[in-house]
mmCIF file of C-alpha atoms and ligand atoms in Angstrom:
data_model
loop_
_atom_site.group_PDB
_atom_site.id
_atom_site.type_symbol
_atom_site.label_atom_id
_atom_site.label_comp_id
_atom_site.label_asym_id
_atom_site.label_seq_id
_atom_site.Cartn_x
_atom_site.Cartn_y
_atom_site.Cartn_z
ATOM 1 C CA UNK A 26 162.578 34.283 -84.628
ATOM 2 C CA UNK A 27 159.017 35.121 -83.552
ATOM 3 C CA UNK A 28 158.455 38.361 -82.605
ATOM 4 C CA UNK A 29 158.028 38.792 -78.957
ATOM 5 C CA UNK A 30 155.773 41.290 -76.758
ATOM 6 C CA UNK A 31 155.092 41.902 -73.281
ATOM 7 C CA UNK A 32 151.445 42.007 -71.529
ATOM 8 C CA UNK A 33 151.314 44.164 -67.984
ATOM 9 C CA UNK A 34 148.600 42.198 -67.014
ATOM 10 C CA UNK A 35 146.491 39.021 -68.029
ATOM 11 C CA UNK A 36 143.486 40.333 -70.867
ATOM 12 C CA UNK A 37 140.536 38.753 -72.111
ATOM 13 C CA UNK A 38 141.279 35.121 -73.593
ATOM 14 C CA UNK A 39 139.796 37.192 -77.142
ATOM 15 C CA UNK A 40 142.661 39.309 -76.964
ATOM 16 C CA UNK A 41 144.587 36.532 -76.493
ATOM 17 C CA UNK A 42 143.477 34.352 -79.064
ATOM 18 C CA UNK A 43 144.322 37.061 -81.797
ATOM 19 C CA UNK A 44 147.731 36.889 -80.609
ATOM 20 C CA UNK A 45 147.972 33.492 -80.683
ATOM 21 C CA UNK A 46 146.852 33.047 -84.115
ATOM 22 C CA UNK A 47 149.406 35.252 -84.994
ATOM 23 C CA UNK A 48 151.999 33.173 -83.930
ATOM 24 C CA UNK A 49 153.710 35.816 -81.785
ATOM 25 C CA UNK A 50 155.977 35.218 -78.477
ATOM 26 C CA UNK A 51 154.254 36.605 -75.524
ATOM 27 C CA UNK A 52 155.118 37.151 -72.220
ATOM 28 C CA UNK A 53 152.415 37.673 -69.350
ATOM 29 C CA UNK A 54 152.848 39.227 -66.300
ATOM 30 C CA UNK A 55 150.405 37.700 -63.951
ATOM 31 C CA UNK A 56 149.133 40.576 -62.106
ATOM 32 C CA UNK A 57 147.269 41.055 -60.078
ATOM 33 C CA UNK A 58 149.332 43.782 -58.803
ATOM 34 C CA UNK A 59 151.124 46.110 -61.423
ATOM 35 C CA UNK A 60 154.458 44.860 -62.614
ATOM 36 C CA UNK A 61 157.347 46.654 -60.724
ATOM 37 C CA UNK A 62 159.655 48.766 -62.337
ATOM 38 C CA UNK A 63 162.524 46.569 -62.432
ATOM 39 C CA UNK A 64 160.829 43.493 -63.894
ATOM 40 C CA UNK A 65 159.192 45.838 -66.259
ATOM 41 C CA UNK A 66 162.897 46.775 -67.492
ATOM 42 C CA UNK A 67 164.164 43.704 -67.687
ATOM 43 C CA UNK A 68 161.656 42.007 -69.549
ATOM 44 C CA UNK A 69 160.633 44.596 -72.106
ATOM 45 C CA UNK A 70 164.409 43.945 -73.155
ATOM 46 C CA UNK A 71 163.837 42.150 -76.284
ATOM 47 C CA UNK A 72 160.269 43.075 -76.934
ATOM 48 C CA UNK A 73 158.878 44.954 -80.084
ATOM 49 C CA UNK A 74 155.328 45.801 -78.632
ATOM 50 C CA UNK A 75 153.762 45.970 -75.984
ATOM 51 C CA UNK A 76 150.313 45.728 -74.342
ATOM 52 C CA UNK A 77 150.286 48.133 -71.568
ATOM 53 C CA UNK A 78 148.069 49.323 -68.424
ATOM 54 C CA UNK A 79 147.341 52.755 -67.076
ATOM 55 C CA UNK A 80 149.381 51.703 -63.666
ATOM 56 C CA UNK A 81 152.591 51.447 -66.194
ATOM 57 C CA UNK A 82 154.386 54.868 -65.643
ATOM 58 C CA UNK A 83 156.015 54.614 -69.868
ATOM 59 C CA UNK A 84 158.960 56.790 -70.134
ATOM 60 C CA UNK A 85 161.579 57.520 -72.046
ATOM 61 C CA UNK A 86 164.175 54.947 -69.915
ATOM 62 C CA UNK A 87 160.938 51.845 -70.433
ATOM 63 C CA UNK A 88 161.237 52.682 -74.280
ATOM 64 C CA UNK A 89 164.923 52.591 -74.231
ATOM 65 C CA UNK A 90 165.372 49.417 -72.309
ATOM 66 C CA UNK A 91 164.077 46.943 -75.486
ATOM 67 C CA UNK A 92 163.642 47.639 -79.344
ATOM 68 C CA UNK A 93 159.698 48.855 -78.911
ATOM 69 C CA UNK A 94 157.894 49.870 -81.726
ATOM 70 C CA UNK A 95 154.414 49.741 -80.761
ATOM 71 C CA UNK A 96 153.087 50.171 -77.423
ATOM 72 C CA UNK A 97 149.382 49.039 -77.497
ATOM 73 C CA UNK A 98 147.425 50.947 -74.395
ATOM 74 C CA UNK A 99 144.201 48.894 -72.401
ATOM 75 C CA UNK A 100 142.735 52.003 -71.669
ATOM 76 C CA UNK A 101 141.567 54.950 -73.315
ATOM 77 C CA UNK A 102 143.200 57.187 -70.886
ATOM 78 C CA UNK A 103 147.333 57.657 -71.959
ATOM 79 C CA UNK A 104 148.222 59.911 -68.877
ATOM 80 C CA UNK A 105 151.436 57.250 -67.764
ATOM 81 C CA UNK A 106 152.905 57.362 -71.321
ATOM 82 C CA UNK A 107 155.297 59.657 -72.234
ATOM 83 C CA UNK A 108 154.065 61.195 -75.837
ATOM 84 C CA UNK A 109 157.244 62.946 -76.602
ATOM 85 C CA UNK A 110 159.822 60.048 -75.987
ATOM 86 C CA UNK A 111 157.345 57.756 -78.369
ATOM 87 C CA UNK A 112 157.340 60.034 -80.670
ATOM 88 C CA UNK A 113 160.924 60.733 -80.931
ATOM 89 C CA UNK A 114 161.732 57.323 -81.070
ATOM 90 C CA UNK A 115 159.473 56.240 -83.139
ATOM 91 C CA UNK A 116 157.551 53.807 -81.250
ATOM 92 C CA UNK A 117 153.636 53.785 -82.437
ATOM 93 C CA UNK A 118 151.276 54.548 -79.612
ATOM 94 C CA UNK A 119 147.089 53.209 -79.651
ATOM 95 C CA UNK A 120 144.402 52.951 -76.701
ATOM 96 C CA UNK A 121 140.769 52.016 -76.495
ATOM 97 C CA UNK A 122 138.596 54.759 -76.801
ATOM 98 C CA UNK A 123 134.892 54.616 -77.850
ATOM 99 C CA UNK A 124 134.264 51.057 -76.694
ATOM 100 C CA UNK A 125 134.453 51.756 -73.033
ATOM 101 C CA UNK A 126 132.046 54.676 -73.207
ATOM 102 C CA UNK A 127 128.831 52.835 -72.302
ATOM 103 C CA UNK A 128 130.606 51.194 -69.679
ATOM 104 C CA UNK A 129 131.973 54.137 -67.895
ATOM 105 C CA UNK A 130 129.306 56.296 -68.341
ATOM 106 C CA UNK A 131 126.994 53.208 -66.584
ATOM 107 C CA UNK A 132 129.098 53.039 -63.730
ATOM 108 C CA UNK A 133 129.139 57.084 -63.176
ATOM 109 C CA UNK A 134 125.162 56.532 -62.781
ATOM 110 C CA UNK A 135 125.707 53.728 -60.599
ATOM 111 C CA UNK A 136 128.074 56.379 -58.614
ATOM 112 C CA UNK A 137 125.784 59.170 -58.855
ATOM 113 C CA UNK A 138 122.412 57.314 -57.781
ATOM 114 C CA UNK A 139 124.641 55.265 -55.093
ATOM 115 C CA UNK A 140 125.219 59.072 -53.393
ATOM 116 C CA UNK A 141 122.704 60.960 -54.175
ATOM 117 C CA UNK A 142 120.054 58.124 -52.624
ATOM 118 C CA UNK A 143 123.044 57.661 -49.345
ATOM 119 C CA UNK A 144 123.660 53.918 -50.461
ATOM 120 C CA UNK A 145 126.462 53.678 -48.266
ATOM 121 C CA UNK A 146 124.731 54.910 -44.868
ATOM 122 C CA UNK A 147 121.613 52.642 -45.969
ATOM 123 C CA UNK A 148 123.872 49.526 -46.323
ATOM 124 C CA UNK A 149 125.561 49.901 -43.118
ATOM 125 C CA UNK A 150 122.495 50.688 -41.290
ATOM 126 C CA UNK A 151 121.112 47.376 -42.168
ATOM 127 C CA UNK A 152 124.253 45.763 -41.611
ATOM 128 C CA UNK A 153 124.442 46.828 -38.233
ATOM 129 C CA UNK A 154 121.506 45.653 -37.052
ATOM 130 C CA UNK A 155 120.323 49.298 -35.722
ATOM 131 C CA UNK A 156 117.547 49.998 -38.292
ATOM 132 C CA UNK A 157 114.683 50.455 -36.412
ATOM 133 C CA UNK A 158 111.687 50.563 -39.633
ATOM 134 C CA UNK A 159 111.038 52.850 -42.023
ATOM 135 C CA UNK A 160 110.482 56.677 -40.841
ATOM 136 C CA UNK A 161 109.151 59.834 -43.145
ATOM 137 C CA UNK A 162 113.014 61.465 -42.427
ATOM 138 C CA UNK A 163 114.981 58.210 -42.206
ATOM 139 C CA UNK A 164 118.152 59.151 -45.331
ATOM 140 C CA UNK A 165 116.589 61.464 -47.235
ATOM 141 C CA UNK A 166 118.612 62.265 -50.535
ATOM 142 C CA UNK A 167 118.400 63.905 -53.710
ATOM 143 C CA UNK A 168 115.720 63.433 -55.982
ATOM 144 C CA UNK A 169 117.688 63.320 -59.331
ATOM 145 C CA UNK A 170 114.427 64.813 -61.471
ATOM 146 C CA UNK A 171 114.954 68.604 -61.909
ATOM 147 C CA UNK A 172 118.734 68.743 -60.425
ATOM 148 C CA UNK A 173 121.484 70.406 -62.477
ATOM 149 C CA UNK A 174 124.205 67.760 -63.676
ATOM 150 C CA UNK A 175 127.923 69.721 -64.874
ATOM 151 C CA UNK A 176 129.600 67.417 -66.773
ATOM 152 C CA UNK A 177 133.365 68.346 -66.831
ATOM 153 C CA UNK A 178 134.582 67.463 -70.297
ATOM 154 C CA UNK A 179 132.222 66.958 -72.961
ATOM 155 C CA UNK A 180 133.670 64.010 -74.613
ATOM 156 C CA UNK A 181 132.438 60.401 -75.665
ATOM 157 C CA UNK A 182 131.968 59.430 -71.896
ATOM 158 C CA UNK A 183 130.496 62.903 -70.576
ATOM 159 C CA UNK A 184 128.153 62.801 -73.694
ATOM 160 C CA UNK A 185 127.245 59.467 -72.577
ATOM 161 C CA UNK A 186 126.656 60.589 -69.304
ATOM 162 C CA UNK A 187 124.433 63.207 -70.368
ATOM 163 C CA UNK A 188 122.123 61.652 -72.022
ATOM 164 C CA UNK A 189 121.457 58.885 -69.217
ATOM 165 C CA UNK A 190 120.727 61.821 -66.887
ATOM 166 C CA UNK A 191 118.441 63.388 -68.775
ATOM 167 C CA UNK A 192 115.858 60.753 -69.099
ATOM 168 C CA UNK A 193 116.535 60.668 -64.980
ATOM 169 C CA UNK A 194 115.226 64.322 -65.683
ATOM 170 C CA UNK A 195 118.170 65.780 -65.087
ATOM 171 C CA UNK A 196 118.871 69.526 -66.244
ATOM 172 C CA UNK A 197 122.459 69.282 -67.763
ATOM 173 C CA UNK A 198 125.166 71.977 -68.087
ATOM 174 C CA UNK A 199 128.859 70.768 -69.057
ATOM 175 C CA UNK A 200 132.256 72.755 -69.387
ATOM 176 C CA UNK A 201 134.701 72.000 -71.753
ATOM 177 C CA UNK A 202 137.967 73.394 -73.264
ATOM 178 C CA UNK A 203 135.855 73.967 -76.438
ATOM 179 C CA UNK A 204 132.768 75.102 -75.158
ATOM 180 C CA UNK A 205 129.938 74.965 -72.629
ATOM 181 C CA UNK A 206 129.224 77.401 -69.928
ATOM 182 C CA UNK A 207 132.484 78.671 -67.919
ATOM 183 C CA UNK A 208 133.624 76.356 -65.149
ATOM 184 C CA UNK A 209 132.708 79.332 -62.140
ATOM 185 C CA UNK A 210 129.003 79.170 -63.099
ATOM 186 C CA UNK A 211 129.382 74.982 -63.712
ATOM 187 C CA UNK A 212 130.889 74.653 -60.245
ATOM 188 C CA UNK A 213 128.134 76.971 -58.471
ATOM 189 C CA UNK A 214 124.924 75.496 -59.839
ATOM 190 C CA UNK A 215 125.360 71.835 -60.064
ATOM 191 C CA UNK A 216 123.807 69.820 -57.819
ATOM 192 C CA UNK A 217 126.248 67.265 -59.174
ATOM 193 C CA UNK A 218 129.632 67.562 -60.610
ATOM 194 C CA UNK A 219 130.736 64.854 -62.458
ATOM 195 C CA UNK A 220 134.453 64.879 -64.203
ATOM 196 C CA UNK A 221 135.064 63.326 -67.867
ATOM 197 C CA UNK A 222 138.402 65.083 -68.297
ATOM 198 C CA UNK A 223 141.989 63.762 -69.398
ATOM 199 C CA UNK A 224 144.481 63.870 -66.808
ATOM 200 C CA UNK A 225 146.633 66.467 -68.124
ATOM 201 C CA UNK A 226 149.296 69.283 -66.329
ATOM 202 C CA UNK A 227 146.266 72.379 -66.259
ATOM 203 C CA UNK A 228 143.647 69.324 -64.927
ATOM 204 C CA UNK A 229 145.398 68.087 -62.023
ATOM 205 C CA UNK A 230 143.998 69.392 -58.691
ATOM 206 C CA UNK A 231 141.467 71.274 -61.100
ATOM 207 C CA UNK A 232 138.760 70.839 -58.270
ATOM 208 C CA UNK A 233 140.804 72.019 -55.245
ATOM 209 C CA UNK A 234 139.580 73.565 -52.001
ATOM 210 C CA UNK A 235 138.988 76.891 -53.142
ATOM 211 C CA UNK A 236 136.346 75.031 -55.988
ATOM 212 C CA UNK A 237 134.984 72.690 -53.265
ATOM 213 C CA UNK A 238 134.117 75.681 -51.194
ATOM 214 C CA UNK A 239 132.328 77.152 -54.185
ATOM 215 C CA UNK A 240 130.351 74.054 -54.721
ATOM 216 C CA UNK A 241 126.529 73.983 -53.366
ATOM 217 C CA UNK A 242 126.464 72.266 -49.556
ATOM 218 C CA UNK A 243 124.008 69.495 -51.011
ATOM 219 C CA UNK A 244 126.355 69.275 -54.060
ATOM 220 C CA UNK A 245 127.601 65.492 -54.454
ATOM 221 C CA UNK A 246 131.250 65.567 -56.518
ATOM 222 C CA UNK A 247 131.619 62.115 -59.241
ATOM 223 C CA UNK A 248 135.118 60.991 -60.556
ATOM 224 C CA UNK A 249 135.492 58.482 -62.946
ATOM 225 C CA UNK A 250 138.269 59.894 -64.799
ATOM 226 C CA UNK A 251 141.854 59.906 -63.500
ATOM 227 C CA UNK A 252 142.191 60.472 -59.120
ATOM 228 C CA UNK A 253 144.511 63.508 -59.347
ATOM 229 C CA UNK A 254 142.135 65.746 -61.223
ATOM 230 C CA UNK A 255 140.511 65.823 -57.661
ATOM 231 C CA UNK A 256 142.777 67.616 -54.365
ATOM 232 C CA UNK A 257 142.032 64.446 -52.298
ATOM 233 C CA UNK A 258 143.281 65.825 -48.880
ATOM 234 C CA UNK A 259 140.771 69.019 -49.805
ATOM 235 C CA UNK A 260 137.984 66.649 -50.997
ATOM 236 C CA UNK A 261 138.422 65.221 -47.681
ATOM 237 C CA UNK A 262 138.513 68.447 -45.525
ATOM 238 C CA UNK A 263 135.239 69.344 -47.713
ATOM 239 C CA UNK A 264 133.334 66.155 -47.132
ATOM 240 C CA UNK A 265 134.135 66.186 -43.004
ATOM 241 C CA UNK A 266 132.708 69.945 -42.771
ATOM 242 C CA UNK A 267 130.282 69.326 -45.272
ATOM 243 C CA UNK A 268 131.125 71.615 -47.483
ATOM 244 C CA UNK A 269 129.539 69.405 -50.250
ATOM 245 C CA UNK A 270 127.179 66.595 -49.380
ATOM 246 C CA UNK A 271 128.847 63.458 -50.785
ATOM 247 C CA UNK A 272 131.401 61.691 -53.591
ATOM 248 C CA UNK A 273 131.264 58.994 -55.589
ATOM 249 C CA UNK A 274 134.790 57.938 -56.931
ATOM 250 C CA UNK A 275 136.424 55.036 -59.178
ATOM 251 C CA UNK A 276 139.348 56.743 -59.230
ATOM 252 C CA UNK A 277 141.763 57.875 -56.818
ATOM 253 C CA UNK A 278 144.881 60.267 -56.724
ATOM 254 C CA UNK A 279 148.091 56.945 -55.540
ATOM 255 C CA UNK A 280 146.101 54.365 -56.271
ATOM 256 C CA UNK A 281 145.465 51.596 -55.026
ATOM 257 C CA UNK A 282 146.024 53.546 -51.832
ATOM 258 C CA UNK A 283 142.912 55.165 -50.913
ATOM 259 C CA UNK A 284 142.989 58.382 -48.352
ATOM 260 C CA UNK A 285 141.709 57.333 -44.777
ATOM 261 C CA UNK A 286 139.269 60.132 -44.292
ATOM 262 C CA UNK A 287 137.575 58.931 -47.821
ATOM 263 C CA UNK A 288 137.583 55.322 -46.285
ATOM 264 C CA UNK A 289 136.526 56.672 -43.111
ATOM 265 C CA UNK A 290 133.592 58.848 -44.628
ATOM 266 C CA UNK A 291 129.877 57.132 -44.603
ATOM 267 C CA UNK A 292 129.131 60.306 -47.324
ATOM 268 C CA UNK A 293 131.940 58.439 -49.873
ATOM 269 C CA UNK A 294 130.835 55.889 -52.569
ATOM 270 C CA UNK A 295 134.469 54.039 -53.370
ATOM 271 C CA UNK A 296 134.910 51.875 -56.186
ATOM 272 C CA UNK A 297 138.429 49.976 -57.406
ATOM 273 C CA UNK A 298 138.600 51.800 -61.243
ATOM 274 C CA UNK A 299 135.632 49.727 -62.551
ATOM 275 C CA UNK A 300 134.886 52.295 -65.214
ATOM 276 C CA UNK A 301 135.266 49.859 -67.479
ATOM 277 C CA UNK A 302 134.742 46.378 -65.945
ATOM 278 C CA UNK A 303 131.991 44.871 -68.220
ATOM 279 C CA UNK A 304 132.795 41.485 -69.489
ATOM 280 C CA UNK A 305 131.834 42.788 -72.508
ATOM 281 C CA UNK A 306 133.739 46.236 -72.964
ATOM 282 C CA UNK A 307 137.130 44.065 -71.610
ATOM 283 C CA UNK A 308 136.449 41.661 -74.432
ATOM 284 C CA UNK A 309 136.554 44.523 -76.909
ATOM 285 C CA UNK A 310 139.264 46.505 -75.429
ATOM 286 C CA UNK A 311 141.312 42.921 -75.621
ATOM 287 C CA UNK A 312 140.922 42.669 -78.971
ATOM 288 C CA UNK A 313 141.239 46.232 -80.169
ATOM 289 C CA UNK A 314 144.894 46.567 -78.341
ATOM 290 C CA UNK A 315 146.166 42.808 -80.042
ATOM 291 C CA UNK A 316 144.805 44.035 -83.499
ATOM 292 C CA UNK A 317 147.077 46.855 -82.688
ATOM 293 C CA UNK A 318 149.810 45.329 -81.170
ATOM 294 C CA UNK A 319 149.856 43.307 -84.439
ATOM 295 C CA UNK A 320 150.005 46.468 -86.706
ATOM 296 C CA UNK A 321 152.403 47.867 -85.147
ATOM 297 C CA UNK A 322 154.629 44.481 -85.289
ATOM 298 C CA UNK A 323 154.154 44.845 -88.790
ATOM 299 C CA UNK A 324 154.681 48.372 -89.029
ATOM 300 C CA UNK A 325 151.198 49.609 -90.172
ATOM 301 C CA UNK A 326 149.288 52.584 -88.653
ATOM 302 C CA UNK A 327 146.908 51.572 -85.698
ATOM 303 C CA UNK A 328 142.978 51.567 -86.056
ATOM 304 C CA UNK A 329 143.533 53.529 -82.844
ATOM 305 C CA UNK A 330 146.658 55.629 -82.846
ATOM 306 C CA UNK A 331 147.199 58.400 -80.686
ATOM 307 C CA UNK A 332 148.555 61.431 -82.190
ATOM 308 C CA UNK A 333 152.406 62.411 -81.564
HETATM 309 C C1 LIG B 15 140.568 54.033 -69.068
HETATM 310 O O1 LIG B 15 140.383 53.311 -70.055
HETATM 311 O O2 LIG B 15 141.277 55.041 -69.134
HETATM 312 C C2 LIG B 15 139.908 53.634 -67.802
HETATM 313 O O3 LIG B 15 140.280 54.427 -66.755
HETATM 314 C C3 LIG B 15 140.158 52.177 -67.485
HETATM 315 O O4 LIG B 15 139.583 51.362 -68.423
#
């Protein structure tokens, strides 16, 4: 009997073709929306591995329901998997870090010049036909040369960010766990904050109201890393008295449901989680979790294990 593994969504045909060469049984959930709960029961019921997404909440009851062994993440971010119950059953866990950095950290510059040069308000002036020719105070934004980036977590993709802002001429400051200066003094002179943090239980709601308040009134927030790190009813309060001048987010605390007041807000940049939407990175990420996948099928230790 081939062994047989579930996919939570459609990957990259590379991914797919590493799989197939292995002769394996798959089963693909067509997306696009995530698989429900009850499907996801049922049909991990005689799967070894699996190839799993970040909207897959993996907990003890998931890894009970079938005879996992390997549970192959296509994400670097493990925040829905439940460490412990892996690890005490034995079931191997991997993700995708290092080749989504590049990716990531593009799209938080993509954020961060999108809000700090209003993007949004430009677009929908044009688009509403009530642009009346340029003017010496027409959207005037934030000149990214000489402004103080905090990174929040100093890790592959906050590195990465780093070093694109500072040939923008950006001074850059970063807090981390490790290191840096203390998150106070990050919060009150960055001109932008942008967050490179694991979701974790002392991150969530780590920038709340009472750090919004502390943040500079021209300060512009970024979040490419997980939604809940950020208060989202506070970041909203904050943007509508402009308590900080803008945000630029991939990521968002239930999504895909977005907060009205961030749709509502011409001072919001809002992306769908494209951190790492480069045909390219996919490609890689495809084939890094069916290398694993296979591994773990066949009992070796990933290339990209996480550590139980
Ligand atoms: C990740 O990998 O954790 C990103 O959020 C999605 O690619």
């Amino acid at each position: 009997m081939p062994k047989k593994v579930l996919i939570t969504q459609p990957i990259d045909e590379s991914g797919m073709d590493v799989l197939r060469a292995a002769k394996i049984s798959v089963d693909v959930w067509p997306g696009p929306e995530p698989i429900d709960r009850s499907t996801l029961l049922e049909r991990v019921s005689d799967c070894e591995g699996m190839i799993s997404m970040l909207t897959d909440p993996l907990d003890a009851e998931v890894m009970d329901a079938g005879p996992l062994r390997v549970i192959a993440q296509h994400a670097v971010g493990i925040n829905n998997i439940d460490l412990d119950a892996a690890r005490q059953r034995g079931i191997q866990v991997g993700h995708t870090p290092g080749v989504l950095t590049d990716a990531t950290a593009d799209l938080t510059m993509a954020l961060l010049l999108g809000v700090a040069r209003r993007t949004v308000e430009g677009d929908a002036l044009v688009r509403s036909g009530q642009w009346k020719g340029w003017s010496p105070t027409l959207l005037r934004g934030l000149e990214l040369r000489g402004a103080t980036l905090g990174i929040v977590g100093m890790g592959r993709i906050g590195t990465a960010v780093a070093a694109r802002a500072s040939a923008f001429g950006m001074r850059v400051i970063h807090h981390n766990r490790s290191g840096g200066v203390p998150f106070d003094r990050l919060i009150q002179e960055s001109d932008v904050v942008s967050l490179h943090c694991p979701l974790t239980a002392e991150t969530r709601h780590l920038i709340d109201a009472s750090v919004l308040r502390s943040m500079k009134s021209r300060a512009i927030l970024i979040n490419t890393a997980r939604g809940p790190v950020v208060d989202e009813e506070a970041l909203v309060a904050a943007l509508e008295q402009h308590e900080i001048a803008g945000a630029g987010l991939d990521v968002f605390e239930c999504e895909p449901d977005v907060h009205p007041g961030l749709v509502a807000s011409p001072h919001a940049l809002l992306l769908p989680h494209l951190g790492s939407a480069t045909v390219q990175t996919r490609r890689r990420m495809g084939v890094m979790v069916a290398e694993d996948l296979l591994r773990g099928l066949r009992s070796e230790p990933l290339n990209n294990g996480v550590k139980l």
